[in-house]
């Protein structure tokens, strides 16, 4: 019986979640810590080391062998595992996290962008399995993306590929944290939908709802809430049309917490796609929702580590 596991980690701006993952995708020993408690890099790295050691201990107690650590991190990560920029984890800006984990834990380690980890997880165990080439879009606080081309993760030369959230959908639209204007993320993320809803409903006193509250309202028939999701879906359709006209993909997999609201986004998304994408690019395009919930990133990071160990 194969007792090999990898430590899979999803390192975000507010939480770090981790678990032990077998090559067949079985997950055990979930752990979670908060990541926003310090802005001191040394303290942060120490807590990450303790986190990994704790998972190693858990593996030993279960009779499992840890082969290494796969980590999906929020930020642009170059193919050597160095974090080039991390707006939501600024203390890791320009830090070689992969090299650090390898040295500190004396173990193989792999660090990739968190949305890329999700895309790989979907390719191996989730909604992307039937497709040779597809895009994963993570809908949550922000909008992330990961590209699988011919069953390989496409990170780009320096790790900046797949960022569909930063396709411009409004030439002079809302300013974005990336420095541009009118990025898809500013309209189709949870925060973007909240902002649209507030702008549509000025004076109606509905300023305390988050995107899920607005989704509930939309399902109850509230026209402004429906309009906020319609607009988000429309911008998503616009962005996806551009991507499929460029790449002629087989599928788009929607992941992230807000993918649970795909029913509210799809009508205007599909309408926009029909208006903008070449028929040959949209007729065979499958739009599917992730079935891995919040496990995709951890599964993907661990699975990609197994893959790299096999092919090195
Ligand atoms: Zn942007």
mmCIF file of C-alpha atoms and ligand atoms in Angstrom:
data_model
loop_
_atom_site.group_PDB
_atom_site.id
_atom_site.type_symbol
_atom_site.label_atom_id
_atom_site.label_comp_id
_atom_site.label_asym_id
_atom_site.label_seq_id
_atom_site.Cartn_x
_atom_site.Cartn_y
_atom_site.Cartn_z
ATOM 1 C CA UNK A 1 0.000 0.000 0.000
ATOM 2 C CA UNK A 2 1.291 3.426 -0.944
ATOM 3 C CA UNK A 3 1.801 5.508 2.183
ATOM 4 C CA UNK A 4 3.376 8.521 0.464
ATOM 5 C CA UNK A 5 1.753 11.917 1.023
ATOM 6 C CA UNK A 6 2.649 15.523 0.233
ATOM 7 C CA UNK A 7 1.892 18.455 2.475
ATOM 8 C CA UNK A 8 -0.496 20.643 0.469
ATOM 9 C CA UNK A 9 -0.761 24.291 1.504
ATOM 10 C CA UNK A 10 -3.062 27.108 0.447
ATOM 11 C CA UNK A 11 -1.385 30.308 1.623
ATOM 12 C CA UNK A 12 -3.687 33.314 1.432
ATOM 13 C CA UNK A 13 -3.806 36.836 2.778
ATOM 14 C CA UNK A 14 -5.926 35.962 5.794
ATOM 15 C CA UNK A 15 -5.512 32.212 6.283
ATOM 16 C CA UNK A 16 -3.035 29.436 5.683
ATOM 17 C CA UNK A 17 -4.709 26.055 5.281
ATOM 18 C CA UNK A 18 -2.888 22.776 4.904
ATOM 19 C CA UNK A 19 -3.411 19.030 4.792
ATOM 20 C CA UNK A 20 -1.769 15.731 3.901
ATOM 21 C CA UNK A 21 -2.578 14.642 0.354
ATOM 22 C CA UNK A 22 -1.966 11.239 -1.218
ATOM 23 C CA UNK A 23 -1.193 10.889 -4.923
ATOM 24 C CA UNK A 24 -4.704 9.608 -5.533
ATOM 25 C CA UNK A 25 -6.125 12.766 -3.969
ATOM 26 C CA UNK A 26 -7.101 11.556 -0.494
ATOM 27 C CA UNK A 27 -6.899 14.406 2.015
ATOM 28 C CA UNK A 28 -6.358 14.082 5.761
ATOM 29 C CA UNK A 29 -5.094 16.025 8.753
ATOM 30 C CA UNK A 30 -6.527 19.464 7.919
ATOM 31 C CA UNK A 31 -4.854 22.400 9.686
ATOM 32 C CA UNK A 32 -5.404 26.147 9.507
ATOM 33 C CA UNK A 33 -3.697 29.242 10.922
ATOM 34 C CA UNK A 34 -4.242 32.963 10.430
ATOM 35 C CA UNK A 35 -1.665 34.755 8.317
ATOM 36 C CA UNK A 36 -2.568 38.387 8.960
ATOM 37 C CA UNK A 37 -1.356 38.415 12.560
ATOM 38 C CA UNK A 38 2.127 39.764 11.817
ATOM 39 C CA UNK A 39 3.989 41.887 9.275
ATOM 40 C CA UNK A 40 7.342 40.565 10.485
ATOM 41 C CA UNK A 41 8.804 38.169 7.905
ATOM 42 C CA UNK A 42 10.893 36.188 10.413
ATOM 43 C CA UNK A 43 7.914 35.636 12.714
ATOM 44 C CA UNK A 44 5.715 34.715 9.743
ATOM 45 C CA UNK A 45 8.223 32.187 8.389
ATOM 46 C CA UNK A 46 8.682 30.636 11.824
ATOM 47 C CA UNK A 47 4.931 30.063 12.126
ATOM 48 C CA UNK A 48 4.888 28.527 8.620
ATOM 49 C CA UNK A 49 7.724 26.152 9.581
ATOM 50 C CA UNK A 50 5.918 25.104 12.779
ATOM 51 C CA UNK A 51 2.750 24.591 10.689
ATOM 52 C CA UNK A 52 4.588 22.222 8.299
ATOM 53 C CA UNK A 53 6.339 20.391 11.146
ATOM 54 C CA UNK A 54 2.993 19.868 12.833
ATOM 55 C CA UNK A 55 1.661 18.251 9.641
ATOM 56 C CA UNK A 56 4.777 16.081 9.440
ATOM 57 C CA UNK A 57 4.171 14.890 12.998
ATOM 58 C CA UNK A 58 0.548 14.136 12.123
ATOM 59 C CA UNK A 59 1.741 12.116 9.106
ATOM 60 C CA UNK A 60 4.203 10.126 11.235
ATOM 61 C CA UNK A 61 1.436 9.311 13.719
ATOM 62 C CA UNK A 62 -0.693 7.980 10.843
ATOM 63 C CA UNK A 63 2.213 5.945 9.457
ATOM 64 C CA UNK A 64 2.488 8.131 6.343
ATOM 65 C CA UNK A 65 5.698 9.268 4.604
ATOM 66 C CA UNK A 66 5.902 12.956 3.624
ATOM 67 C CA UNK A 67 7.642 13.331 0.249
ATOM 68 C CA UNK A 68 7.618 17.141 0.217
ATOM 69 C CA UNK A 69 5.608 20.345 0.378
ATOM 70 C CA UNK A 70 3.445 21.872 -2.344
ATOM 71 C CA UNK A 71 2.256 25.401 -1.644
ATOM 72 C CA UNK A 72 -0.129 27.636 -3.574
ATOM 73 C CA UNK A 73 0.459 31.258 -2.566
ATOM 74 C CA UNK A 74 -1.525 34.426 -3.267
ATOM 75 C CA UNK A 75 0.719 36.397 -5.606
ATOM 76 C CA UNK A 76 2.723 36.227 -8.815
ATOM 77 C CA UNK A 77 5.181 33.360 -8.363
ATOM 78 C CA UNK A 78 7.941 32.755 -10.894
ATOM 79 C CA UNK A 79 8.697 29.214 -12.096
ATOM 80 C CA UNK A 80 11.579 28.913 -9.606
ATOM 81 C CA UNK A 81 9.141 29.415 -6.711
ATOM 82 C CA UNK A 82 10.193 32.972 -5.895
ATOM 83 C CA UNK A 83 7.329 35.340 -5.132
ATOM 84 C CA UNK A 84 7.641 38.314 -7.478
ATOM 85 C CA UNK A 85 4.759 40.320 -6.041
ATOM 86 C CA UNK A 86 2.096 39.577 -3.451
ATOM 87 C CA UNK A 87 -0.365 42.439 -2.897
ATOM 88 C CA UNK A 88 -2.269 40.407 -0.272
ATOM 89 C CA UNK A 89 0.842 38.975 1.413
ATOM 90 C CA UNK A 90 3.198 41.907 1.102
ATOM 91 C CA UNK A 91 5.796 40.621 3.525
ATOM 92 C CA UNK A 92 6.590 37.882 0.967
ATOM 93 C CA UNK A 93 7.260 40.331 -1.904
ATOM 94 C CA UNK A 94 10.397 39.233 -3.796
ATOM 95 C CA UNK A 95 10.998 36.395 -1.313
ATOM 96 C CA UNK A 96 12.274 32.985 -2.411
ATOM 97 C CA UNK A 97 9.664 31.006 -0.479
ATOM 98 C CA UNK A 98 10.350 27.724 -2.299
ATOM 99 C CA UNK A 99 14.087 27.875 -1.527
ATOM 100 C CA UNK A 100 13.344 28.804 2.061
ATOM 101 C CA UNK A 101 10.974 25.856 2.604
ATOM 102 C CA UNK A 102 13.459 23.455 1.005
ATOM 103 C CA UNK A 103 16.269 24.585 3.302
ATOM 104 C CA UNK A 104 14.230 25.040 6.462
ATOM 105 C CA UNK A 105 12.419 21.702 6.233
ATOM 106 C CA UNK A 106 15.170 19.829 4.386
ATOM 107 C CA UNK A 107 12.590 18.550 1.937
ATOM 108 C CA UNK A 108 11.525 19.005 -1.707
ATOM 109 C CA UNK A 109 9.202 21.988 -1.986
ATOM 110 C CA UNK A 110 7.207 23.678 -4.736
ATOM 111 C CA UNK A 111 5.581 27.106 -4.566
ATOM 112 C CA UNK A 112 3.130 28.264 -7.248
ATOM 113 C CA UNK A 113 0.404 30.882 -7.611
ATOM 114 C CA UNK A 114 -2.740 29.905 -5.697
ATOM 115 C CA UNK A 115 -5.087 30.085 -8.705
ATOM 116 C CA UNK A 116 -2.617 27.982 -10.710
ATOM 117 C CA UNK A 117 -2.700 25.404 -7.905
ATOM 118 C CA UNK A 118 -6.505 25.383 -8.140
ATOM 119 C CA UNK A 119 -6.348 24.933 -11.932
ATOM 120 C CA UNK A 120 -4.008 21.956 -11.543
ATOM 121 C CA UNK A 121 -6.263 20.488 -8.844
ATOM 122 C CA UNK A 122 -9.236 20.815 -11.186
ATOM 123 C CA UNK A 123 -7.226 19.186 -13.990
ATOM 124 C CA UNK A 124 -6.304 16.174 -11.855
ATOM 125 C CA UNK A 125 -9.363 15.607 -9.666
ATOM 126 C CA UNK A 126 -12.115 18.066 -10.577
ATOM 127 C CA UNK A 127 -14.145 19.668 -13.329
ATOM 128 C CA UNK A 128 -11.173 20.023 -15.688
ATOM 129 C CA UNK A 129 -10.480 16.279 -15.995
ATOM 130 C CA UNK A 130 -12.236 15.816 -19.372
ATOM 131 C CA UNK A 131 -10.360 18.686 -21.025
ATOM 132 C CA UNK A 132 -6.942 18.882 -22.664
ATOM 133 C CA UNK A 133 -6.947 22.674 -22.435
ATOM 134 C CA UNK A 134 -9.044 24.854 -20.166
ATOM 135 C CA UNK A 135 -9.121 27.956 -18.018
ATOM 136 C CA UNK A 136 -9.984 27.962 -14.324
ATOM 137 C CA UNK A 137 -11.510 31.182 -13.035
ATOM 138 C CA UNK A 138 -11.573 31.642 -9.268
ATOM 139 C CA UNK A 139 -14.394 33.908 -8.182
ATOM 140 C CA UNK A 140 -14.033 35.224 -4.653
ATOM 141 C CA UNK A 141 -12.785 38.405 -3.006
ATOM 142 C CA UNK A 142 -10.784 38.804 -6.223
ATOM 143 C CA UNK A 143 -10.816 37.082 -9.618
ATOM 144 C CA UNK A 144 -7.931 34.694 -10.305
ATOM 145 C CA UNK A 145 -7.094 32.428 -13.197
ATOM 146 C CA UNK A 146 -5.062 29.402 -14.134
ATOM 147 C CA UNK A 147 -4.454 27.987 -17.602
ATOM 148 C CA UNK A 148 -4.005 24.319 -18.459
ATOM 149 C CA UNK A 149 -2.781 23.843 -22.040
ATOM 150 C CA UNK A 150 -2.368 20.303 -23.365
ATOM 151 C CA UNK A 151 -2.645 19.035 -19.773
ATOM 152 C CA UNK A 152 0.275 21.175 -18.641
ATOM 153 C CA UNK A 153 0.109 24.198 -16.366
ATOM 154 C CA UNK A 154 0.952 27.325 -18.357
ATOM 155 C CA UNK A 155 2.619 29.754 -15.930
ATOM 156 C CA UNK A 156 4.271 31.859 -18.615
ATOM 157 C CA UNK A 157 7.964 32.673 -18.776
ATOM 158 C CA UNK A 158 8.051 34.517 -15.434
ATOM 159 C CA UNK A 159 4.919 33.188 -13.741
ATOM 160 C CA UNK A 160 2.525 35.975 -14.678
ATOM 161 C CA UNK A 161 0.192 34.050 -17.006
ATOM 162 C CA UNK A 162 -3.485 33.259 -16.535
ATOM 163 C CA UNK A 163 -4.475 36.519 -14.844
ATOM 164 C CA UNK A 164 -7.910 36.861 -16.387
ATOM 165 C CA UNK A 165 -8.977 39.052 -13.457
ATOM 166 C CA UNK A 166 -6.787 41.776 -14.892
ATOM 167 C CA UNK A 167 -8.089 41.773 -18.444
ATOM 168 C CA UNK A 168 -9.442 45.262 -19.062
ATOM 169 C CA UNK A 169 -13.190 45.152 -19.716
ATOM 170 C CA UNK A 170 -13.783 48.926 -19.350
ATOM 171 C CA UNK A 171 -11.177 51.165 -20.952
ATOM 172 C CA UNK A 172 -11.488 53.910 -18.317
ATOM 173 C CA UNK A 173 -13.227 51.895 -15.626
ATOM 174 C CA UNK A 174 -12.664 51.465 -11.921
ATOM 175 C CA UNK A 175 -9.045 51.731 -10.765
ATOM 176 C CA UNK A 176 -7.496 48.369 -9.887
ATOM 177 C CA UNK A 177 -4.873 47.394 -7.309
ATOM 178 C CA UNK A 178 -2.656 46.175 -10.160
ATOM 179 C CA UNK A 179 -2.254 49.780 -11.390
ATOM 180 C CA UNK A 180 -4.587 49.464 -14.383
ATOM 181 C CA UNK A 181 -8.211 50.556 -14.851
ATOM 182 C CA UNK A 182 -11.390 48.659 -15.628
ATOM 183 C CA UNK A 183 -10.020 45.177 -14.839
ATOM 184 C CA UNK A 184 -12.532 42.302 -14.795
ATOM 185 C CA UNK A 185 -11.802 41.790 -11.085
ATOM 186 C CA UNK A 186 -13.246 45.225 -10.316
ATOM 187 C CA UNK A 187 -16.659 44.084 -11.603
ATOM 188 C CA UNK A 188 -16.892 40.294 -11.239
ATOM 189 C CA UNK A 189 -15.295 39.730 -7.811
ATOM 190 C CA UNK A 190 -17.313 39.726 -4.597
ATOM 191 C CA UNK A 191 -16.087 43.240 -3.861
ATOM 192 C CA UNK A 192 -16.888 44.353 -7.402
ATOM 193 C CA UNK A 193 -20.463 43.061 -7.174
ATOM 194 C CA UNK A 194 -20.918 44.813 -3.827
ATOM 195 C CA UNK A 195 -19.685 48.064 -5.347
ATOM 196 C CA UNK A 196 -21.957 47.751 -8.391
ATOM 197 C CA UNK A 197 -24.930 47.039 -6.120
ATOM 198 C CA UNK A 198 -24.133 50.071 -3.982
ATOM 199 C CA UNK A 199 -23.778 52.300 -7.047
ATOM 200 C CA UNK A 200 -27.082 51.042 -8.463
ATOM 201 C CA UNK A 201 -28.903 51.449 -5.181
ATOM 202 C CA UNK A 202 -27.601 54.806 -3.949
ATOM 203 C CA UNK A 203 -29.995 56.105 -1.319
ATOM 204 C CA UNK A 204 -31.635 52.735 -0.692
ATOM 205 C CA UNK A 205 -29.534 52.078 2.410
ATOM 206 C CA UNK A 206 -28.340 48.640 1.329
ATOM 207 C CA UNK A 207 -24.700 49.238 2.098
ATOM 208 C CA UNK A 208 -24.046 46.492 4.618
ATOM 209 C CA UNK A 209 -24.591 43.442 2.373
ATOM 210 C CA UNK A 210 -21.761 41.263 1.103
ATOM 211 C CA UNK A 211 -21.910 39.533 -2.279
ATOM 212 C CA UNK A 212 -23.666 36.461 -0.815
ATOM 213 C CA UNK A 213 -26.329 38.672 0.766
ATOM 214 C CA UNK A 214 -26.811 40.361 -2.595
ATOM 215 C CA UNK A 215 -27.092 36.900 -4.217
ATOM 216 C CA UNK A 216 -29.855 35.997 -1.749
ATOM 217 C CA UNK A 217 -31.678 39.201 -2.663
ATOM 218 C CA UNK A 218 -31.264 38.469 -6.385
ATOM 219 C CA UNK A 219 -32.798 35.007 -5.924
ATOM 220 C CA UNK A 220 -35.737 36.622 -4.130
ATOM 221 C CA UNK A 221 -36.299 38.773 -7.222
ATOM 222 C CA UNK A 222 -34.717 42.081 -6.191
ATOM 223 C CA UNK A 223 -34.102 43.877 -9.526
ATOM 224 C CA UNK A 224 -31.009 45.835 -8.388
ATOM 225 C CA UNK A 225 -29.351 42.732 -6.956
ATOM 226 C CA UNK A 226 -30.134 40.870 -10.186
ATOM 227 C CA UNK A 227 -28.699 43.757 -12.181
ATOM 228 C CA UNK A 228 -25.459 43.670 -10.155
ATOM 229 C CA UNK A 229 -25.007 39.955 -10.995
ATOM 230 C CA UNK A 230 -26.105 40.514 -14.607
ATOM 231 C CA UNK A 231 -23.382 43.115 -15.052
ATOM 232 C CA UNK A 232 -20.768 40.871 -13.419
ATOM 233 C CA UNK A 233 -21.816 38.014 -15.724
ATOM 234 C CA UNK A 234 -21.677 40.284 -18.728
ATOM 235 C CA UNK A 235 -18.125 41.396 -17.950
ATOM 236 C CA UNK A 236 -17.121 37.779 -17.330
ATOM 237 C CA UNK A 237 -18.575 36.826 -20.721
ATOM 238 C CA UNK A 238 -16.645 39.656 -22.329
ATOM 239 C CA UNK A 239 -13.372 38.486 -20.756
ATOM 240 C CA UNK A 240 -13.964 34.814 -21.533
ATOM 241 C CA UNK A 241 -14.870 35.635 -25.155
ATOM 242 C CA UNK A 242 -11.477 37.313 -25.546
ATOM 243 C CA UNK A 243 -9.653 34.361 -24.006
ATOM 244 C CA UNK A 244 -11.424 31.704 -26.100
ATOM 245 C CA UNK A 245 -10.926 33.718 -29.275
ATOM 246 C CA UNK A 246 -7.218 33.735 -28.455
ATOM 247 C CA UNK A 247 -6.865 30.118 -27.304
ATOM 248 C CA UNK A 248 -9.909 28.108 -28.528
ATOM 249 C CA UNK A 249 -10.168 26.269 -25.180
ATOM 250 C CA UNK A 250 -12.435 23.286 -24.465
ATOM 251 C CA UNK A 251 -13.683 24.473 -21.121
ATOM 252 C CA UNK A 252 -13.875 27.053 -18.371
ATOM 253 C CA UNK A 253 -14.053 25.775 -14.784
ATOM 254 C CA UNK A 254 -15.443 28.184 -12.203
ATOM 255 C CA UNK A 255 -14.010 27.793 -8.710
ATOM 256 C CA UNK A 256 -13.927 29.903 -5.553
ATOM 257 C CA UNK A 257 -16.677 30.778 -3.082
ATOM 258 C CA UNK A 258 -18.658 32.904 -5.525
ATOM 259 C CA UNK A 259 -18.867 30.067 -8.066
ATOM 260 C CA UNK A 260 -21.865 28.996 -5.958
ATOM 261 C CA UNK A 261 -23.616 31.988 -7.565
ATOM 262 C CA UNK A 262 -22.876 30.838 -11.110
ATOM 263 C CA UNK A 263 -26.624 30.402 -11.724
ATOM 264 C CA UNK A 264 -26.997 34.182 -11.332
ATOM 265 C CA UNK A 265 -24.055 34.955 -13.604
ATOM 266 C CA UNK A 266 -24.573 32.478 -16.444
ATOM 267 C CA UNK A 267 -27.534 34.020 -18.346
ATOM 268 C CA UNK A 268 -25.776 37.312 -19.115
ATOM 269 C CA UNK A 269 -22.394 35.573 -19.374
ATOM 270 C CA UNK A 270 -23.623 33.213 -22.079
ATOM 271 C CA UNK A 271 -25.423 36.024 -23.886
ATOM 272 C CA UNK A 272 -22.235 38.069 -23.992
ATOM 273 C CA UNK A 273 -20.188 35.076 -25.075
ATOM 274 C CA UNK A 274 -22.617 34.478 -27.947
ATOM 275 C CA UNK A 275 -22.282 38.108 -29.029
ATOM 276 C CA UNK A 276 -18.512 38.252 -28.917
ATOM 277 C CA UNK A 277 -16.821 34.861 -29.387
ATOM 278 C CA UNK A 278 -16.339 33.208 -32.774
ATOM 279 C CA UNK A 279 -18.929 30.461 -33.249
ATOM 280 C CA UNK A 280 -16.172 27.880 -33.626
ATOM 281 C CA UNK A 281 -14.731 28.959 -30.282
ATOM 282 C CA UNK A 282 -17.960 29.000 -28.261
ATOM 283 C CA UNK A 283 -20.010 26.108 -29.659
ATOM 284 C CA UNK A 284 -17.731 23.430 -28.188
ATOM 285 C CA UNK A 285 -16.899 25.416 -25.053
ATOM 286 C CA UNK A 286 -18.035 23.803 -21.778
ATOM 287 C CA UNK A 287 -18.749 26.049 -18.801
ATOM 288 C CA UNK A 288 -18.587 23.978 -15.600
ATOM 289 C CA UNK A 289 -18.529 24.549 -11.875
ATOM 290 C CA UNK A 290 -15.820 23.107 -9.648
ATOM 291 C CA UNK A 291 -16.855 20.113 -7.556
ATOM 292 C CA UNK A 292 -13.809 20.300 -5.261
ATOM 293 C CA UNK A 293 -14.998 23.232 -3.125
ATOM 294 C CA UNK A 294 -12.099 24.651 -1.096
ATOM 295 C CA UNK A 295 -9.913 21.555 -1.545
ATOM 296 C CA UNK A 296 -8.823 22.334 -5.127
ATOM 297 C CA UNK A 297 -5.817 24.500 -4.211
ATOM 298 C CA UNK A 298 -4.374 22.110 -1.639
ATOM 299 C CA UNK A 299 -4.955 19.108 -3.908
ATOM 300 C CA UNK A 300 -3.382 20.922 -6.846
ATOM 301 C CA UNK A 301 -0.275 22.142 -5.007
ATOM 302 C CA UNK A 302 0.377 18.671 -3.565
ATOM 303 C CA UNK A 303 -0.323 16.907 -6.867
ATOM 304 C CA UNK A 304 1.994 19.204 -8.806
ATOM 305 C CA UNK A 305 4.761 18.447 -6.302
ATOM 306 C CA UNK A 306 4.266 14.694 -6.913
ATOM 307 C CA UNK A 307 4.350 15.404 -10.660
ATOM 308 C CA UNK A 308 7.606 17.400 -10.432
ATOM 309 C CA UNK A 309 9.254 14.718 -8.259
ATOM 310 C CA UNK A 310 8.341 12.076 -10.849
ATOM 311 C CA UNK A 311 9.728 14.091 -13.751
ATOM 312 C CA UNK A 312 12.903 15.534 -12.290
HETATM 313 ZN ZN1 LIG B 1 -6.082 44.854 -12.342
#
